Coordinates of C-alpha atoms and ligand atoms in Angstrom, one line a residue:
M1 CA -5.2 0.6 -33.9
T2 CA -8.8 1.7 -33.3
A3 CA -9.8 5.2 -34.6
Q4 CA -11.1 7.6 -32.0
L5 CA -14.9 7.7 -31.9
A6 CA -16.5 10.7 -33.6
L7 CA -18.8 11.2 -30.6
R8 CA -17.4 10.5 -27.2
A9 CA -20.5 10.2 -24.9
A10 CA -20.1 9.6 -21.2
Y11 CA -21.8 10.1 -17.8
M12 CA -19.8 12.2 -15.4
E13 CA -20.1 13.9 -12.1
G14 CA -19.4 17.5 -11.5
S15 CA -20.9 20.9 -12.2
P16 CA -22.0 21.8 -15.8
E17 CA -19.6 24.9 -15.7
Q18 CA -16.7 22.7 -14.6
L19 CA -17.3 20.2 -17.4
L20 CA -17.9 22.8 -20.0
N21 CA -14.5 24.3 -19.2
S22 CA -12.6 21.0 -18.7
S23 CA -11.4 20.7 -22.4
N24 CA -11.9 22.3 -25.7
D25 CA -13.7 19.4 -27.3
V26 CA -17.0 19.6 -25.4
L27 CA -20.0 19.6 -27.7
A28 CA -22.7 19.4 -25.0
V29 CA -23.3 18.9 -21.3
F30 CA -26.8 17.6 -20.4
E31 CA -28.0 18.3 -17.0
F32 CA -31.0 16.4 -15.8
G33 CA -33.8 17.6 -13.6
R34 CA -33.8 21.2 -14.8
S35 CA -36.0 23.2 -17.2
P36 CA -34.4 23.6 -20.7
L37 CA -35.3 27.3 -20.4
E38 CA -32.3 27.6 -17.9
S39 CA -29.5 26.9 -20.5
S40 CA -26.5 29.0 -19.5
D41 CA -24.2 28.4 -22.5
P42 CA -25.0 27.1 -26.0
R43 CA -23.4 23.8 -25.0
H44 CA -25.4 23.5 -21.8
V45 CA -28.6 21.5 -22.2
P46 CA -30.8 21.2 -19.1
V47 CA -33.4 18.4 -19.5
A48 CA -36.6 18.4 -17.4
L49 CA -36.4 14.7 -16.4
N50 CA -35.4 13.7 -12.9
Q51 CA -32.7 11.2 -12.4
L52 CA -33.5 8.1 -10.4
G53 CA -31.0 6.1 -8.4
S54 CA -27.7 8.0 -8.4
P55 CA -28.5 11.6 -9.2
G56 CA -25.9 14.1 -10.2
Q57 CA -24.7 12.4 -13.3
L58 CA -24.2 14.7 -16.3
E59 CA -24.1 13.4 -19.9
V60 CA -21.1 14.8 -21.7
W61 CA -20.6 14.7 -25.5
R62 CA -17.1 15.4 -26.9
S63 CA -16.1 15.6 -30.5
D64 CA -13.1 16.9 -32.4
G65 CA -12.9 20.7 -32.4
P66 CA -12.4 23.5 -32.6
I67 CA -16.0 23.9 -31.3
K68 CA -17.9 26.9 -32.6
T69 CA -20.9 27.9 -30.6
G70 CA -23.8 30.3 -31.3
N71 CA -27.5 31.1 -31.5
W72 CA -29.6 30.8 -34.6
D73 CA -33.2 32.1 -34.2
R74 CA -34.3 30.2 -31.0
L75 CA -31.8 27.4 -31.5
R76 CA -28.5 27.1 -29.7
F77 CA -25.7 25.1 -31.2
A78 CA -22.2 23.8 -30.9
Q79 CA -20.5 22.8 -34.1
G80 CA -17.3 20.7 -34.2
E81 CA -15.3 19.5 -37.1
Q82 CA -17.6 16.6 -37.9
L83 CA -20.6 16.9 -35.7
T84 CA -23.1 19.6 -34.6
M85 CA -25.3 19.5 -31.5
G86 CA -28.3 21.9 -31.5
H87 CA -31.1 22.4 -29.1
I88 CA -34.4 24.3 -29.0
A89 CA -36.6 25.1 -26.0
L90 CA -40.0 26.7 -26.7
D91 CA -42.0 28.1 -23.9
L92 CA -45.5 26.7 -24.5
R93 CA -47.0 29.6 -22.6
K94 CA -45.9 31.8 -25.5
T95 CA -45.8 29.6 -28.6
G96 CA -49.3 28.3 -28.8
D97 CA -50.6 24.8 -28.6
M98 CA -48.5 21.6 -28.9
R99 CA -49.2 21.1 -32.6
E100 CA -48.1 24.7 -33.4
S101 CA -45.1 24.5 -31.1
S102 CA -43.9 21.2 -32.5
R103 CA -44.3 22.6 -36.1
L104 CA -42.3 25.7 -35.0
A105 CA -39.6 23.7 -33.4
Y106 CA -39.1 21.6 -36.5
D107 CA -39.3 24.6 -38.8
I108 CA -36.5 26.2 -36.8
L109 CA -34.5 23.0 -36.8
Q110 CA -34.8 22.5 -40.5
S111 CA -34.0 26.1 -41.5
Y112 CA -30.9 25.9 -39.2
L113 CA -29.8 22.6 -40.8
Q114 CA -30.3 23.9 -44.3
Q115 CA -27.5 26.4 -43.9
S116 CA -25.3 24.3 -41.7
P117 CA -22.2 22.3 -43.0
H118 CA -23.8 19.4 -41.0
Q119 CA -27.1 19.2 -42.7
W120 CA -28.2 15.7 -41.8
P121 CA -29.9 15.1 -38.5
L122 CA -28.7 11.7 -37.2
K123 CA -30.8 11.6 -34.0
I124 CA -33.3 13.9 -32.5
W125 CA -34.5 13.8 -28.9
N126 CA -38.0 15.2 -28.2
Y127 CA -39.0 16.0 -24.5
I128 CA -42.7 16.8 -24.4
P129 CA -44.5 18.2 -21.3
G130 CA -47.6 16.3 -20.3
I131 CA -47.2 13.9 -23.3
N132 CA -50.2 11.7 -22.4
Q133 CA -52.6 14.5 -21.6
G134 CA -55.7 14.8 -23.7
S135 CA -57.6 11.9 -25.1
G136 CA -57.8 10.3 -28.5
D137 CA -56.3 12.4 -31.3
D138 CA -56.1 15.3 -28.9
E139 CA -53.4 13.6 -26.8
L140 CA -50.4 15.9 -26.7
Y141 CA -48.1 13.2 -28.2
R142 CA -50.3 12.8 -31.2
Q143 CA -50.5 16.6 -31.5
F144 CA -46.7 16.7 -31.3
C145 CA -46.5 14.2 -34.2
L146 CA -49.0 16.2 -36.2
G147 CA -46.9 19.4 -35.9
R148 CA -43.7 17.5 -36.7
A149 CA -45.2 15.9 -39.8
E150 CA -46.5 19.3 -41.0
A151 CA -43.0 20.9 -40.7
V152 CA -41.0 18.0 -42.0
L153 CA -41.2 18.1 -45.7
I154 CA -40.5 14.5 -46.4
D155 CA -42.6 11.6 -47.6
P156 CA -41.4 8.5 -45.7
G157 CA -42.8 6.4 -48.6
D158 CA -39.9 7.7 -50.7
R159 CA -37.6 6.1 -48.2
P160 CA -35.5 9.2 -47.5
P161 CA -32.9 8.9 -44.7
L162 CA -34.7 9.5 -41.4
P163 CA -33.1 10.4 -38.2
A164 CA -33.4 8.1 -35.1
A165 CA -35.4 9.7 -32.3
T166 CA -36.6 9.6 -28.8
G167 CA -39.9 11.0 -27.7
I168 CA -40.5 11.2 -23.9
G169 CA -42.8 13.1 -21.6
T170 CA -41.6 15.6 -19.1
P171 CA -43.8 16.9 -16.2
S172 CA -47.0 18.6 -17.2
D173 CA -46.0 21.7 -15.4
E174 CA -42.8 22.0 -17.3
P175 CA -43.2 25.1 -19.5
A176 CA -40.9 24.1 -22.4
L177 CA -41.1 21.7 -25.3
Q178 CA -37.5 20.7 -25.9
V179 CA -36.0 19.3 -29.1
Y180 CA -32.2 18.5 -29.4
F181 CA -30.2 16.8 -32.1
L182 CA -26.9 15.5 -33.3
A183 CA -26.2 16.2 -37.0
G184 CA -23.4 15.4 -39.5
A185 CA -22.3 16.1 -43.0
L186 CA -23.6 12.8 -44.3
P187 CA -26.9 11.0 -43.6
G188 CA -26.7 8.0 -41.3
L189 CA -27.5 4.5 -42.4
D190 CA -31.0 3.8 -41.4
V191 CA -31.8 0.6 -39.4
E192 CA -35.3 -0.7 -39.0
N193 CA -36.2 -3.5 -36.6
P194 CA -37.4 -6.7 -38.2
R195 CA -39.5 -7.4 -35.0
Q196 CA -41.3 -4.1 -35.3
V197 CA -43.4 -2.3 -37.8
S198 CA -41.6 0.9 -38.9
A199 CA -42.9 3.8 -36.8
W200 CA -43.8 5.8 -40.0
R201 CA -46.0 2.8 -41.1
Y202 CA -48.0 2.6 -37.8
P203 CA -51.7 2.1 -38.5
R204 CA -54.2 5.0 -38.0
Q205 CA -55.2 3.9 -34.5
Y206 CA -52.1 5.5 -33.0
G207 CA -52.8 8.9 -34.4
P208 CA -53.5 11.0 -37.4
K209 CA -49.8 11.3 -38.4
S210 CA -47.2 8.7 -37.8
P211 CA -44.1 9.5 -36.0
L212 CA -41.2 10.2 -38.4
F213 CA -38.1 8.4 -37.2
S214 CA -35.9 5.3 -38.0
R215 CA -35.3 2.7 -35.3
A216 CA -31.6 3.5 -35.3
T217 CA -29.0 5.2 -37.5
I218 CA -25.4 4.2 -37.9
M219 CA -23.1 7.1 -38.2
R220 CA -19.9 6.3 -40.1
M221 CA -17.1 8.8 -39.6
N222 CA -13.3 8.8 -39.8
G223 CA -12.9 5.1 -39.6
S224 CA -15.3 4.5 -36.7
S225 CA -19.0 3.6 -36.6
Q226 CA -21.5 4.3 -33.9
F227 CA -25.1 3.2 -33.5
L228 CA -27.7 5.8 -32.4
I229 CA -30.6 3.8 -31.0
S230 CA -34.0 5.3 -31.0
G231 CA -36.3 5.2 -27.9
T232 CA -37.0 1.4 -27.8
A233 CA -40.0 0.1 -25.9
S234 CA -42.0 -3.1 -25.5
I235 CA -43.6 -3.0 -28.9
V236 CA -43.7 -6.0 -31.2
G237 CA -45.2 -5.5 -34.6
H238 CA -47.1 -2.3 -33.8
Q239 CA -48.6 -3.5 -30.5
T240 CA -47.6 -3.0 -26.9
H241 CA -46.6 -6.2 -25.2
H242 CA -46.7 -7.1 -21.4
E243 CA -49.2 -4.4 -20.4
N244 CA -48.8 -3.7 -16.6
Q245 CA -45.6 -5.8 -16.4
V246 CA -42.7 -3.5 -16.2
A247 CA -39.9 -6.0 -15.9
N248 CA -41.2 -7.9 -18.9
Q249 CA -41.5 -4.6 -20.8
L250 CA -37.8 -3.9 -20.1
S251 CA -36.8 -7.4 -21.3
E252 CA -38.8 -7.0 -24.5
S253 CA -37.2 -3.6 -25.0
L254 CA -33.8 -5.2 -24.7
R255 CA -34.7 -7.9 -27.1
N256 CA -35.7 -5.1 -29.5
V257 CA -32.3 -3.4 -29.0
Y258 CA -30.4 -6.7 -29.6
S259 CA -32.5 -7.3 -32.7
L260 CA -31.6 -3.8 -34.0
L261 CA -27.9 -4.4 -33.4
D262 CA -28.2 -7.7 -35.3
E263 CA -29.9 -6.0 -38.2
G264 CA -27.2 -3.3 -38.2
H265 CA -24.6 -6.1 -38.3
R266 CA -26.4 -7.7 -41.3
L267 CA -26.4 -4.3 -43.1
M268 CA -22.8 -3.4 -42.4
G269 CA -21.3 -6.9 -42.9
D270 CA -17.9 -6.2 -41.5
S271 CA -18.9 -4.4 -38.3
Q272 CA -20.9 -5.1 -35.2
A273 CA -22.3 -2.9 -32.4
R274 CA -21.9 -4.0 -28.8
L275 CA -23.1 -2.8 -25.5
D276 CA -19.8 -2.0 -23.9
S277 CA -17.9 0.7 -22.1
D278 CA -17.7 2.9 -25.2
G279 CA -21.5 3.3 -25.1
I280 CA -24.2 4.7 -22.9
L281 CA -27.8 3.7 -22.2
K282 CA -30.7 5.9 -20.9
V283 CA -33.5 4.1 -19.3
Y284 CA -36.8 6.0 -19.0
I285 CA -39.2 4.9 -16.2
R286 CA -42.8 6.1 -15.9
N287 CA -43.3 5.2 -12.2
P288 CA -40.4 5.9 -9.9
D289 CA -41.4 3.0 -7.7
D290 CA -40.4 0.7 -10.6
Y291 CA -36.8 1.8 -10.4
E292 CA -35.3 -1.0 -8.3
L293 CA -37.0 -3.8 -10.4
I294 CA -35.9 -2.1 -13.6
R295 CA -32.3 -1.7 -12.4
R296 CA -32.1 -5.3 -11.3
T297 CA -33.6 -6.5 -14.6
L298 CA -31.2 -4.5 -16.6
E299 CA -28.3 -5.7 -14.5
A300 CA -29.3 -9.3 -15.3
E301 CA -29.8 -8.9 -19.0
A302 CA -27.3 -6.3 -20.2
P303 CA -23.5 -6.3 -19.9
A304 CA -22.3 -4.6 -16.7
E305 CA -19.7 -2.5 -18.5
I306 CA -22.1 -0.2 -20.4
P307 CA -22.7 3.0 -18.4
R308 CA -26.4 3.8 -17.8
I309 CA -28.6 6.3 -16.1
Y310 CA -32.3 6.1 -15.1
L311 CA -34.6 9.0 -15.8
Q312 CA -38.2 9.4 -14.7
G313 CA -40.2 10.1 -17.8
D314 CA -43.6 9.3 -19.4
I315 CA -43.6 7.1 -22.4
C316 CA -45.6 8.0 -25.5
R317 CA -48.3 5.3 -25.1
E318 CA -50.1 5.3 -21.8
N319 CA -49.6 1.5 -21.5
L320 CA -45.8 1.7 -21.8
L321 CA -44.0 1.8 -18.5
T322 CA -40.4 2.0 -19.7
E323 CA -38.2 2.7 -22.7
I324 CA -34.4 2.5 -23.5
D325 CA -32.2 4.5 -25.8
G326 CA -28.5 4.7 -26.3
I327 CA -25.4 5.3 -28.3
V328 CA -23.1 2.4 -28.8
S329 CA -19.9 1.9 -30.8
C330 CA -19.3 -0.7 -33.5
Q331 CA -16.2 -2.9 -33.8
R332 CA -14.8 -4.0 -37.1
I333 CA -14.8 -7.8 -37.4
K334 CA -11.6 -9.3 -38.8
P335 CA -12.2 -11.2 -42.0
Ligands
3EB401 C1 -42.4 3.7 -30.3 O1 -41.6 2.8 -30.6 C2 -42.2 4.3 -29.0 O2 -42.1 10.2 -31.6 O3 -40.0 10.7 -31.9 C3 -39.9 6.1 -29.8 C4 -39.0 6.9 -30.4 C5 -41.2 6.6 -29.7 C6 -39.3 8.2 -30.9 C7 -40.9 9.9 -31.5 C8 -41.5 7.9 -30.3 C9 -40.6 8.6 -30.9 O4 -43.3 4.1 -31.1 C10 -42.3 5.8 -29.1

């Protein structure tokens, strides 16, 4: 018998209200193409990225309840028995520049987690308006990384558990910086990618403060394991590969995903993650014109059974055209 997954993530059609009321185990409903400032319920998380292809899909997270919801400072949360989802949307017209807003978002996130029974962030999604605006170290993504590093009181050199993360750009006229997360009572098992330099070790050329995230975390909970995959792009070592070649960038991103899953298998020994119907993938695409090519490439190179959506979003380096993240489940391997 296989244990029920701790986090049941799926793409569904319907209205957010309908899905929020469909059962008592809903931790979050993500609605794409809307400003995060329009959240109607603590479990309703609008995301300012337009969906490409077949719009109208909502991402639904379910977990064992009862689910308690509430507000804490500017953070809204839904807390189940084993997992908590929390989200913050800061209106950049009121909170100051990107560096200050990022620091504030992470200050709020940390002070919330400190008093929560689920203290460990397992994965954090960062959706950043105008991510590539500004040049050199003034680029908004680099400023975001600076603010995050100022708030996060950890030295990655000590090898503390780091959450997995995604960092993607929303339209430059979107008013809100959005940060949302999944947290649990125990830290995840960090997975780094042998094909890539760890992000926290990136050389100075990418910015004054390195991004703080692990390439993936494995969450182990009531007999099941799930792999939370960070935003994965066409980066080998620390360098962008296949500049201006979007299909090749997607293939390289997938090679990085498979490499991460293999590394996870090596670390777990008796368990292996697979891209199957228990998982989900999100594919971020900078130029909407690339959608068809990306879709066909993914169909050729990833199992058909894993649900996926395509979102129009900017990637944190100007020369990256696409990125993938996802949540996939792990199967125990019989001895
Ligand atoms: C990369 O591999 C691509 O700043 O939180 C991926 C995942 C990326 C998370 C973040 C950035 C972040 O460096 C960019």
